[in-house]
Amino acid sequence: MLGLAAAIALGGAYLVLANPVGRNQQAPTYDTAQVTQGNLQVTVSATGPITSPSNVPLSFKSSGILTELDVSVGQPVKAGQVLAREDTSDLEAQLAQAQSTFASQQANQAKVEAGVTPEQVAAARAQVNSAQTTVDSSQRSLDAVAANANST
């Protein structure tokens, strides 16, 4: 029993001497920094479906045939970017026809005013006014298509 007590005492002494707790140990060091506000960038690798945070339906003021399509499905776009161009050749032809009719009616008015009755002058003026209205309407249609093309 005395041998057992001696063995326990020697083992305890060894543990105390071989593993000194609190002696010659350095205190842990800590890094500190001032807290600041900023952007945090984190990269996440994941699998699954991707959905757009915002989908915008497109609507147009006029219908027609597209001559250019400058973007493809899924391509990012910016506000104000032209996405497509519409064929305006029909509207341009209508405008040219209306301008031609207007010029013809002005010529007819000049002929009529050269020696005809006031009723004929009034009728010729009415035709000129009607032709001018057609020119103005065609020009507004063409301008609306151009403005719509610039705003989409």
N, CA, C and O atoms as a DFTB+ gen file, in Angstrom:
608 C
 N C O
     1  1       0.818      -1.148       0.000
     2  2       0.000       0.000       0.000
     3  2       0.886       1.243       0.000
     4  3       0.577       2.251      -0.636
     5  1       1.957       1.145       0.707
     6  2       2.893       2.239       0.733
     7  2       3.478       2.437      -0.665
     8  3       3.730       3.571      -1.073
     9  1       3.691       1.377      -1.381
    10  2       4.219       1.464      -2.738
    11  2       3.214       2.148      -3.673
    12  3       3.591       2.915      -4.559
    13  1       1.961       1.859      -3.460
    14  2       0.918       2.465      -4.287
    15  2       0.832       3.957      -4.012
    16  3       0.667       4.744      -4.944
    17  1       0.938       4.354      -2.778
    18  2       0.891       5.764      -2.416
    19  2       2.107       6.480      -2.981
    20  3       2.001       7.626      -3.418
    21  1       3.266       5.817      -2.978
    22  2       4.474       6.428      -3.513
    23  2       4.343       6.588      -5.019
    24  3       4.781       7.601      -5.564
    25  1       3.753       5.616      -5.706
    26  2       3.583       5.682      -7.154
    27  2       2.635       6.817      -7.521
    28  3       2.868       7.525      -8.501
    29  1       1.591       6.992      -6.761
    30  2       0.629       8.070      -7.036
    31  2       1.294       9.419      -6.800
    32  3       1.078      10.361      -7.562
    33  1       2.101       9.516      -5.747
    34  2       2.775      10.770      -5.435
    35  2       3.784      11.113      -6.520
    36  3       3.879      12.268      -6.937
    37  1       4.542      10.111      -6.983
    38  2       5.509      10.356      -8.045
    39  2       4.808      10.736      -9.356
    40  3       5.279      11.621     -10.071
    41  1       3.717      10.091      -9.670
    42  2       2.966      10.410     -10.897
    43  2       2.414      11.824     -10.845
    44  3       2.455      12.543     -11.844
    45  1       1.905      12.224      -9.712
    46  2       1.377      13.576      -9.563
    47  2       2.475      14.613      -9.682
    48  3       2.282      15.664     -10.293
    49  1       3.641      14.316      -9.093
    50  2       4.764      15.246      -9.166
    51  2       5.235      15.390     -10.609
    52  3       5.561      16.489     -11.058
    53  1       5.266      14.277     -11.326
    54  2       5.677      14.317     -12.726
    55  2       4.716      15.185     -13.544
    56  3       5.152      16.019     -14.337
    57  1       3.433      14.990     -13.352
    58  2       2.448      15.773     -14.100
    59  2       2.578      17.262     -13.804
    60  3       2.439      18.082     -14.712
    61  1       2.838      17.620     -12.572
    62  2       2.964      19.028     -12.201
    63  2       4.222      19.615     -12.816
    64  3       4.194      20.739     -13.317
    65  1       5.318      18.881     -12.788
    66  2       6.574      19.412     -13.306
    67  2       6.627      19.375     -14.844
    68  3       7.181      20.287     -15.458
    69  1       6.062      18.343     -15.466
    70  2       6.124      18.198     -16.921
    71  2       5.116      19.110     -17.629
    72  3       5.360      19.503     -18.770
    73  1       4.027      19.448     -17.009
    74  2       2.977      20.260     -17.633
    75  2       2.692      21.459     -16.750
    76  3       1.705      21.472     -16.014
    77  1       3.539      22.453     -16.816
    78  2       3.349      23.592     -15.916
    79  2       2.178      24.453     -16.378
    80  3       2.229      25.037     -17.461
    81  1       1.167      24.533     -15.602
    82  2      -0.004      25.343     -15.919
    83  2       0.247      26.739     -15.389
    84  3       0.521      26.933     -14.205
    85  1       0.148      27.720     -16.297
    86  2       0.272      29.100     -15.891
    87  2       1.689      29.604     -15.820
    88  3       1.884      30.806     -15.638
    89  1       2.696      28.754     -15.954
    90  2       4.078      29.214     -15.907
    91  2       4.610      29.357     -17.316
    92  3       4.416      28.480     -18.158
    93  1       5.263      30.435     -17.562
    94  2       5.926      30.718     -18.841
    95  2       4.989      30.596     -20.059
    96  3       5.470      30.404     -21.175
    97  1       3.719      30.700     -19.874
    98  2       2.791      30.687     -21.015
    99  2       2.487      32.128     -21.399
   100  3       2.270      32.984     -20.542
   101  1       2.477      32.380     -22.727
   102  2       2.174      33.726     -23.198
   103  2       0.660      33.925     -23.239
   104  3      -0.100      33.003     -23.533
   105  1       0.263      35.108     -22.947
   106  2      -1.163      35.428     -23.004
   107  2      -1.599      35.433     -24.471
   108  3      -0.819      35.837     -25.333
   109  1      -2.818      34.996     -24.776
   110  2      -3.282      34.997     -26.176
   111  2      -3.363      36.435     -26.706
   112  3      -3.642      37.374     -25.961
   113  1      -3.109      36.581     -28.024
   114  2      -3.179      37.905     -28.645
   115  2      -4.459      37.999     -29.474
   116  3      -4.931      37.005     -30.026
   117  1      -4.999      39.188     -29.551
   118  2      -6.233      39.422     -30.305
   119  2      -5.994      40.571     -31.277
   120  3      -5.343      41.559     -30.937
   121  1      -6.528      40.432     -32.499
   122  2      -6.477      41.510     -33.482
   123  2      -7.791      42.272     -33.406
   124  3      -8.864      41.670     -33.439
   125  1      -7.712      43.562     -33.306
   126  2      -8.925      44.380     -33.275
   127  2      -8.880      45.361     -34.428
   128  3      -7.808      45.710     -34.923
   129  1     -10.059      45.805     -34.854
   130  2     -10.153      46.772     -35.949
   131  2     -11.350      47.671     -35.691
   132  3     -12.292      47.296     -34.992
   133  1     -11.295      48.871     -36.270
   134  2     -12.398      49.821     -36.162
   135  2     -13.535      49.344     -37.061
   136  3     -13.287      48.931     -38.194
   137  1     -14.753      49.391     -36.589
   138  2     -15.911      48.981     -37.375
   139  2     -16.231      50.082     -38.379
   140  3     -16.349      51.252     -38.015
   141  1     -16.373      49.694     -39.657
   142  2     -16.729      50.649     -40.706
   143  2     -17.863      50.074     -41.534
   144  3     -18.064      48.860     -41.584
   145  1     -18.603      50.965     -42.183
   146  2     -19.682      50.529     -43.055
   147  2     -19.137      50.413     -44.466
   148  3     -18.370      51.269     -44.907
   149  1     -19.527      49.357     -45.184
   150  2     -19.054      49.167     -46.544
   151  2     -19.856      48.090     -47.232
   152  3     -20.828      47.575     -46.681
   153  1     -19.449      47.755     -48.426
   154  2     -20.113      46.708     -49.193
   155  2     -19.439      45.378     -48.904
   156  3     -18.214      45.284     -48.832
   157  1     -20.243      44.380     -48.746
   158  2     -19.741      43.043     -48.496
   159  2     -19.960      42.235     -49.759
   160  3     -21.076      42.168     -50.274
   161  1     -18.910      41.628     -50.254
   162  2     -19.022      40.810     -51.441
   163  2     -18.825      39.361     -51.052
   164  3     -17.811      38.990     -50.462
   165  1     -19.809      38.549     -51.390
   166  2     -19.745      37.135     -51.070
   167  2     -20.058      36.365     -52.344
   168  3     -21.009      36.693     -53.053
   169  1     -19.278      35.365     -52.631
   170  2     -19.532      34.512     -53.776
   171  2     -20.169      33.227     -53.283
   172  3     -19.669      32.582     -52.362
   173  1     -21.281      32.863     -53.911
   174  2     -21.994      31.652     -53.527
   175  2     -22.066      30.753     -54.747
   176  3     -22.515      31.177     -55.811
   177  1     -21.634      29.536     -54.598
   178  2     -21.769      28.556     -55.667
   179  2     -22.972      27.690     -55.334
   180  3     -23.047      27.099     -54.257
   181  1     -23.910      27.622     -56.268
   182  2     -25.124      26.851     -56.017
   183  2     -25.683      26.365     -57.343
   184  3     -25.304      26.849     -58.409
   185  1     -26.571      25.422     -57.262
   186  2     -27.263      24.933     -58.444
   187  2     -28.751      25.168     -58.253
   188  3     -29.240      25.222     -57.124
   189  1     -29.460      25.307     -59.348
   190  2     -30.901      25.506     -59.285
   191  2     -31.346      26.504     -60.331
   192  3     -30.522      27.050     -61.065
   193  1     -32.648      26.746     -60.404
   194  2     -33.155      27.690     -61.404
   195  2     -32.838      29.129     -61.018
   196  3     -32.780      29.472     -59.837
   197  1     -32.635      29.959     -62.024
   198  2     -32.363      31.378     -61.810
   199  2     -33.571      32.152     -62.327
   200  3     -34.048      31.905     -63.435
   201  1     -34.059      33.085     -61.523
   202  2     -35.173      33.923     -61.952
   203  2     -34.758      35.382     -61.867
   204  3     -33.959      35.777     -61.017
   205  1     -35.313      36.155     -62.756
   206  2     -35.003      37.584     -62.794
   207  2     -35.715      38.295     -61.655
   208  3     -36.857      37.959     -61.342
   209  1     -35.060      39.279     -61.024
   210  2     -35.741      40.011     -59.953
   211  2     -36.848      40.909     -60.484
   212  3     -37.754      41.281     -59.738
   213  1     -36.786      41.262     -61.764
   214  2     -37.857      42.083     -62.330
   215  2     -38.020      41.751     -63.806
   216  3     -37.058      41.762     -64.573
   217  1     -39.237      41.463     -64.179
   218  2     -39.581      41.245     -65.575
   219  2     -40.516      42.365     -65.980
   220  3     -41.458      42.684     -65.256
   221  1     -40.262      42.963     -67.129
   222  2     -41.065      44.089     -67.574
   223  2     -41.755      43.705     -68.874
   224  3     -41.088      43.375     -69.855
   225  1     -43.088      43.744     -68.893
   226  2     -43.778      43.463     -70.154
   227  2     -43.585      44.633     -71.116
   228  3     -43.572      45.793     -70.705
   229  1     -43.437      44.317     -72.382
   230  2     -43.242      45.353     -73.391
   231  2     -44.565      45.626     -74.094
   232  3     -45.304      44.696     -74.416
   233  1     -44.859      46.879     -74.328
   234  2     -46.038      47.251     -75.105
   235  2     -45.642      48.405     -76.015
   236  3     -44.784      49.221     -75.676
   237  1     -46.274      48.454     -77.161
   238  2     -45.913      49.444     -78.160
   239  2     -47.132      50.261     -78.549
   240  3     -48.258      49.766     -78.501
   241  1     -46.910      51.516     -78.937
   242  2     -47.998      52.408     -79.317
   243  2     -48.543      52.083     -80.700
   244  3     -49.680      52.434     -81.014
   245  1     -47.757      51.424     -81.517
   246  2     -48.211      51.055     -82.856
   247  2     -47.713      49.654     -83.175
   248  3     -46.734      49.173     -82.604
   249  1     -48.411      49.017     -84.098
   250  2     -47.970      47.688     -84.514
   251  2     -47.264      47.818     -85.858
   252  3     -47.514      48.758     -86.613
   253  1     -46.397      46.886     -86.144
   254  2     -45.674      46.937     -87.405
   255  2     -44.638      45.835     -87.478
   256  3     -44.560      44.972     -86.604
   257  1     -43.855      45.879     -88.523
   258  2     -42.820      44.877     -88.756
   259  2     -41.494      45.428     -88.251
   260  3     -41.151      46.582     -88.510
   261  1     -40.755      44.598     -87.530
   262  2     -39.450      45.015     -87.023
   263  2     -38.398      44.853     -88.114
   264  3     -38.353      43.830     -88.797
   265  1     -37.559      45.862     -88.270
   266  2     -36.457      45.777     -89.224
   267  2     -35.157      45.422     -88.526
   268  3     -34.220      44.935     -89.160
   269  1     -35.094      45.665     -87.211
   270  2     -33.905      45.353     -86.418
   271  2     -34.341      44.834     -85.065
   272  3     -35.304      45.329     -84.481
   273  1     -33.636      43.842     -84.574
   274  2     -33.820      43.361     -83.209
   275  2     -32.429      43.341     -82.591
   276  3     -31.603      42.494     -82.931
   277  1     -32.173      44.281     -81.679
   278  2     -30.825      44.508     -81.166
   279  2     -30.476      43.713     -79.917
   280  3     -29.346      43.806     -79.439
   281  1     -31.412      42.928     -79.369
   282  2     -31.144      42.141     -78.165
   283  2     -31.699      40.738     -78.358
   284  3     -32.531      40.498     -79.233
   285  1     -31.223      39.817     -77.527
   286  2     -31.731      38.449     -77.572
   287  2     -32.325      38.098     -76.212
   288  3     -32.128      38.818     -75.233
   289  1     -33.045      37.000     -76.163
   290  2     -33.707      36.573     -74.933
   291  2     -32.661      36.344     -73.847
   292  3     -31.663      35.656     -74.064
   293  1     -32.904      36.928     -72.681
   294  2     -32.012      36.745     -71.544
   295  2     -30.860      37.728     -71.477
   296  3     -30.141      37.774     -70.479
   297  1     -30.677      38.513     -72.526
   298  2     -29.568      39.476     -72.541
   299  2     -29.916      40.654     -71.638
   300  3     -31.026      41.179     -71.717
   301  1     -28.988      41.079     -70.781
   302  2     -29.268      42.243     -69.928
   303  2     -29.411      43.507     -70.781
   304  3     -28.698      43.682     -71.769
   305  1     -30.334      44.379     -70.390
   306  2     -30.536      45.645     -71.087
   307  2     -30.513      46.784     -70.083
   308  3     -30.689      46.575     -68.882
   309  1     -30.297      47.978     -70.582
   310  2     -30.253      49.169     -69.733
   311  2     -31.448      50.056     -70.063
   312  3     -32.000      49.986     -71.161
   313  1     -31.837      50.874     -69.120
   314  2     -32.934      51.816     -69.339
   315  2     -32.570      52.753     -70.484
   316  3     -31.468      53.301     -70.524
   317  1     -33.498      52.930     -71.409
   318  2     -33.269      53.817     -72.537
   319  2     -32.616      53.152     -73.734
   320  3     -32.494      53.771     -74.791
   321  1     -32.191      51.900     -73.590
   322  2     -31.524      51.196     -74.687
   323  2     -32.549      50.850     -75.764
   324  3     -33.647      50.391     -75.449
   325  1     -32.196      51.067     -77.043
   326  2     -33.067      50.701     -78.152
   327  2     -33.025      49.188     -78.291
   328  3     -31.955      48.599     -78.447
   329  1     -34.203      48.560     -78.232
   330  2     -34.284      47.107     -78.317
   331  2     -34.539      46.647     -79.748
   332  3     -34.029      45.610     -80.172
   333  1     -35.329      47.418     -80.490
   334  2     -35.687      47.032     -81.849
   335  2     -36.071      48.283     -82.631
   336  3     -36.326      49.341     -82.056
   337  1     -36.107      48.139     -83.950
   338  2     -36.539      49.243     -84.812
   339  2     -37.677      48.739     -85.698
   340  3     -37.659      47.617     -86.205
   341  1     -38.661      49.611     -85.862
   342  2     -39.847      49.261     -86.637
   343  2     -39.710      49.791     -88.063
   344  3     -39.115      50.845     -88.289
   345  1     -40.268      49.049     -89.022
   346  2     -40.259      49.464     -90.420
   347  2     -41.243      50.627     -90.587
   348  3     -42.437      50.471     -90.334
   349  1     -40.748      51.774     -91.008
   350  2     -41.595      52.961     -91.184
   351  2     -41.794      53.304     -92.656
   352  3     -42.282      54.389     -92.975
   353  1     -41.425      52.399     -93.556
   354  2     -41.498      52.719     -94.985
   355  2     -42.933      52.995     -95.427
   356  3     -43.148      53.876     -96.260
   357  1     -43.932      52.266     -94.893
   358  2     -45.330      52.526     -95.255
   359  2     -45.752      53.923     -94.812
   360  3     -46.405      54.649     -95.562
   361  1     -45.375      54.296     -93.586
   362  2     -45.736      55.629     -93.092
   363  2     -45.034      56.723     -93.887
   364  3     -45.620      57.770     -94.163
   365  1     -43.778      56.480     -94.256
   366  2     -43.051      57.461     -95.056
   367  2     -43.690      57.613     -96.436
   368  3     -43.750      58.719     -96.974
   369  1     -44.169      56.502     -97.012
   370  2     -44.846      56.560     -98.311
   371  2     -46.165      57.323     -98.185
   372  3     -46.514      58.114     -99.061
   373  1     -46.901      57.083     -97.088
   374  2     -48.152      57.814     -96.868
   375  2     -47.883      59.312     -96.732
   376  3     -48.628      60.132     -97.270
   377  1     -46.827      59.663     -96.019
   378  2     -46.479      61.071     -95.848
   379  2     -46.121      61.697     -97.198
   380  3     -46.562      62.806     -97.500
   381  1     -45.335      61.002     -98.002
   382  2     -44.949      61.523     -99.316
   383  2     -46.184      61.702    -100.202
   384  3     -46.295      62.692    -100.925
   385  1     -47.111      60.742    -100.145
   386  2     -48.342      60.838    -100.935
   387  2     -49.178      62.033    -100.475
   388  3     -49.709      62.779    -101.298
   389  1     -49.291      62.209     -99.161
   390  2     -50.071      63.330     -98.627
   391  2     -49.432      64.662     -99.009
   392  3     -50.137      65.617     -99.336
   393  1     -48.095      64.730     -98.968
   394  2     -47.413      65.967     -99.361
   395  2     -47.618      66.256    -100.849
   396  3     -47.782      67.411    -101.241
   397  1     -47.609      65.216    -101.667
   398  2     -47.835      65.383    -103.103
   399  2     -49.258      65.870    -103.370
   400  3     -49.471      66.769    -104.183
   401  1     -50.221      65.275    -102.687
   402  2     -51.616      65.694    -102.840
   403  2     -51.785      67.142    -102.401
   404  3     -52.500      67.913    -103.040
   405  1     -51.128      67.503    -101.313
   406  2     -51.204      68.873    -100.812
   407  2     -50.657      69.854    -101.849
   408  3     -51.276      70.884    -102.116
   409  1     -49.509      69.540    -102.427
   410  2     -48.909      70.417    -103.439
   411  2     -49.831      70.546    -104.652
   412  3     -49.972      71.627    -105.223
   413  1     -50.453      69.435    -105.035
   414  2     -51.375      69.455    -106.173
   415  2     -52.592      70.331    -105.868
   416  3     -53.040      71.098    -106.720
   417  1     -53.117      70.213    -104.658
   418  2     -54.277      71.018    -104.275
   419  2     -53.921      72.504    -104.197
   420  3     -54.745      73.357    -104.527
   421  1     -52.711      72.813    -103.765
   422  2     -52.280      74.217    -103.748
   423  2     -52.220      74.770    -105.174
   424  3     -52.616      75.908    -105.426
   425  1     -51.724      73.955    -106.097
   426  2     -51.657      74.388    -107.498
   427  2     -53.060      74.604    -108.049
   428  3     -53.311      75.580    -108.756
   429  1     -53.975      73.692    -107.726
   430  2     -55.360      73.841    -108.178
   431  2     -55.983      75.102    -107.588
   432  3     -56.725      75.809    -108.270
   433  1     -55.683      75.383    -106.325
   434  2     -56.222      76.576    -105.676
   435  2     -55.726      77.827    -106.394
   436  3     -56.496      78.761    -106.620
   437  1     -54.460      77.848    -106.748
   438  2     -53.898      79.010    -107.446
   439  2     -54.593      79.219    -108.791
   440  3     -54.866      80.355    -109.177
   441  1     -54.881      78.122    -109.511
   442  2     -55.569      78.220    -110.805
   443  2     -56.981      78.758    -110.610
   444  3     -57.450      79.623    -111.350
   445  1     -57.637      78.223    -109.597
   446  2     -59.023      78.613    -109.356
   447  2     -59.102      80.084    -108.966
   448  3     -60.002      80.797    -109.411
   449  1     -58.173      80.537    -108.144
   450  2     -58.197      81.915    -107.676
   451  2     -57.857      82.904    -108.790
   452  3     -58.003      84.112    -108.605
   453  1     -57.417      82.418    -109.919
   454  2     -57.017      83.293    -111.022
   455  2     -58.210      83.779    -111.849
   456  3     -57.992      84.346    -112.920
   457  1     -59.395      83.598    -111.433
   458  2     -60.526      84.130    -112.204
   459  2     -61.748      83.247    -112.130
   460  3     -62.368      82.969    -113.157
   461  1     -62.106      82.806    -110.962
   462  2     -63.293      81.970    -110.815
   463  2     -64.202      82.565    -109.757
   464  3     -63.899      83.603    -109.169
   465  1     -65.305      81.903    -109.527
   466  2     -66.297      82.395    -108.566
   467  2     -65.828      82.157    -107.135
   468  3     -64.990      81.288    -106.897
   469  1     -66.361      82.919    -106.178
   470  2     -65.997      82.720    -104.772
   471  2     -66.326      81.313    -104.257
   472  3     -65.638      80.795    -103.378
   473  1     -67.374      80.700    -104.804
   474  2     -67.725      79.336    -104.383
   475  2     -66.628      78.347    -104.786
   476  3     -66.273      77.452    -104.019
   477  1     -66.098      78.519    -105.999
   478  2     -65.024      77.637    -106.454
   479  2     -63.762      77.851    -105.618
   480  3     -63.043      76.898    -105.316
   481  1     -63.497      79.103    -105.245
   482  2     -62.341      79.399    -104.393
   483  2     -62.519      78.726    -103.038
   484  3     -61.579      78.135    -102.506
   485  1     -63.729      78.816    -102.476
   486  2     -64.003      78.201    -101.172
   487  2     -63.857      76.684    -101.252
   488  3     -63.310      76.065    -100.340
   489  1     -64.347      76.082    -102.343
   490  2     -64.232      74.633    -102.510
   491  2     -62.765      74.225    -102.635
   492  3     -62.342      73.223    -102.058
   493  1     -61.994      75.003    -103.389
   494  2     -60.569      74.695    -103.553
   495  2     -59.834      74.836    -102.223
   496  3     -58.966      74.025    -101.898
   497  1     -60.187      75.877    -101.452
   498  2     -59.562      76.051    -100.136
   499  2     -59.910      74.892     -99.206
   500  3     -59.067      74.442     -98.429
   501  1     -61.144      74.412     -99.283
   502  2     -61.552      73.272     -98.449
   503  2     -60.737      72.035     -98.813
   504  3     -60.339      71.272     -97.933
   505  1     -60.487      71.831    -100.114
   506  2     -59.673      70.690    -100.538
   507  2     -58.232      70.838    -100.048
   508  3     -57.613      69.863     -99.623
   509  1     -57.707      72.051    -100.108
   510  2     -56.341      72.299     -99.622
   511  2     -56.276      72.040     -98.120
   512  3     -55.333      71.414     -97.636
   513  1     -57.273      72.520     -97.385
   514  2     -57.297      72.293     -95.932
   515  2     -57.379      70.806     -95.604
   516  3     -56.725      70.327     -94.678
   517  1     -58.189      70.081     -96.375
   518  2     -58.305      68.633     -96.163
   519  2     -56.970      67.941     -96.446
   520  3     -56.553      67.050     -95.705
   521  1     -56.308      68.359     -97.523
   522  2     -55.003      67.769     -97.848
   523  2     -53.979      68.103     -96.765
   524  3     -53.149      67.263     -96.419
   525  1     -54.030      69.330     -96.226
   526  2     -53.106      69.713     -95.151
   527  2     -53.365      68.868     -93.905
   528  3     -52.422      68.463     -93.225
   529  1     -54.626      68.603     -93.603
   530  2     -54.974      67.761     -92.455
   531  2     -54.406      66.357     -92.634
   532  3     -53.898      65.764     -91.683
   533  1     -54.493      65.827     -93.853
   534  2     -53.937      64.499     -94.131
   535  2     -52.420      64.504     -93.965
   536  3     -51.856      63.563     -93.405
   537  1     -51.758      65.550     -94.444
   538  2     -50.302      65.664     -94.276
   539  2     -49.950      65.712     -92.792
   540  3     -49.043      65.013     -92.341
   541  1     -50.667      66.534     -92.040
   542  2     -50.391      66.662     -90.604
   543  2     -50.596      65.336     -89.879
   544  3     -49.796      64.962     -89.021
   545  1     -51.663      64.631     -90.225
   546  2     -51.948      63.338     -89.589
   547  2     -50.856      62.321     -89.907
   548  3     -50.401      61.593     -89.025
   549  1     -50.442      62.278     -91.164
   550  2     -49.374      61.350     -91.556
   551  2     -48.071      61.692     -90.849
   552  3     -47.339      60.799     -90.423
   553  1     -47.783      62.977     -90.726
   554  2     -46.555      63.395     -90.043
   555  2     -46.610      63.013     -88.568
   556  3     -45.612      62.556     -88.011
   557  1     -47.775      63.195     -87.922
   558  2     -47.906      62.815     -86.511
   559  2     -47.714      61.310     -86.334
   560  3     -47.071      60.874     -85.379
   561  1     -48.270      60.516     -87.251
   562  2     -48.097      59.060     -87.166
   563  2     -46.630      58.679     -87.279
   564  3     -46.137      57.841     -86.524
   565  1     -45.939      59.297     -88.219
   566  2     -44.515      59.012     -88.398
   567  2     -43.722      59.468     -87.177
   568  3     -42.827      58.760     -86.716
   569  1     -44.050      60.648     -86.654
   570  2     -43.365      61.148     -85.457
   571  2     -43.621      60.250     -84.256
   572  3     -42.719      60.026     -83.448
   573  1     -44.852      59.727     -84.127
   574  2     -45.183      58.853     -82.994
   575  2     -44.380      57.565     -83.058
   576  3     -43.891      57.082     -82.036
   577  1     -44.242      57.006     -84.256
   578  2     -43.449      55.779     -84.393
   579  2     -41.993      56.065     -84.063
   580  3     -41.337      55.265     -83.396
   581  1     -41.486      57.198     -84.527
   582  2     -40.089      57.552     -84.232
   583  2     -39.896      57.788     -82.742
   584  3     -38.897      57.349     -82.173
   585  1     -40.836      58.472     -82.105
   586  2     -40.729      58.723     -80.659
   587  2     -40.830      57.426     -79.885
   588  3     -40.120      57.229     -78.899
   589  1     -41.710      56.542     -80.327
   590  2     -41.859      55.247     -79.657
   591  2     -40.585      54.433     -79.798
   592  3     -40.165      53.756     -78.859
   593  1     -39.976      54.498     -80.963
   594  2     -38.725      53.758     -81.172
   595  2     -37.626      54.307     -80.276
   596  3     -36.790      53.547     -79.788
   597  1     -37.614      55.606     -80.054
   598  2     -36.588      56.208     -79.203
   599  2     -36.846      55.986     -77.728
   600  3     -35.914      56.029     -76.925
   601  1     -38.107      55.746     -77.354
   602  2     -38.419      55.598     -75.928
   603  2     -38.403      54.156     -75.468
   604  3     -38.528      53.911     -74.268
   605  1     -38.256      53.189     -76.361
   606  2     -38.232      51.780     -75.917
   607  2     -36.873      51.210     -76.067
   608  3     -36.655      50.041     -75.747
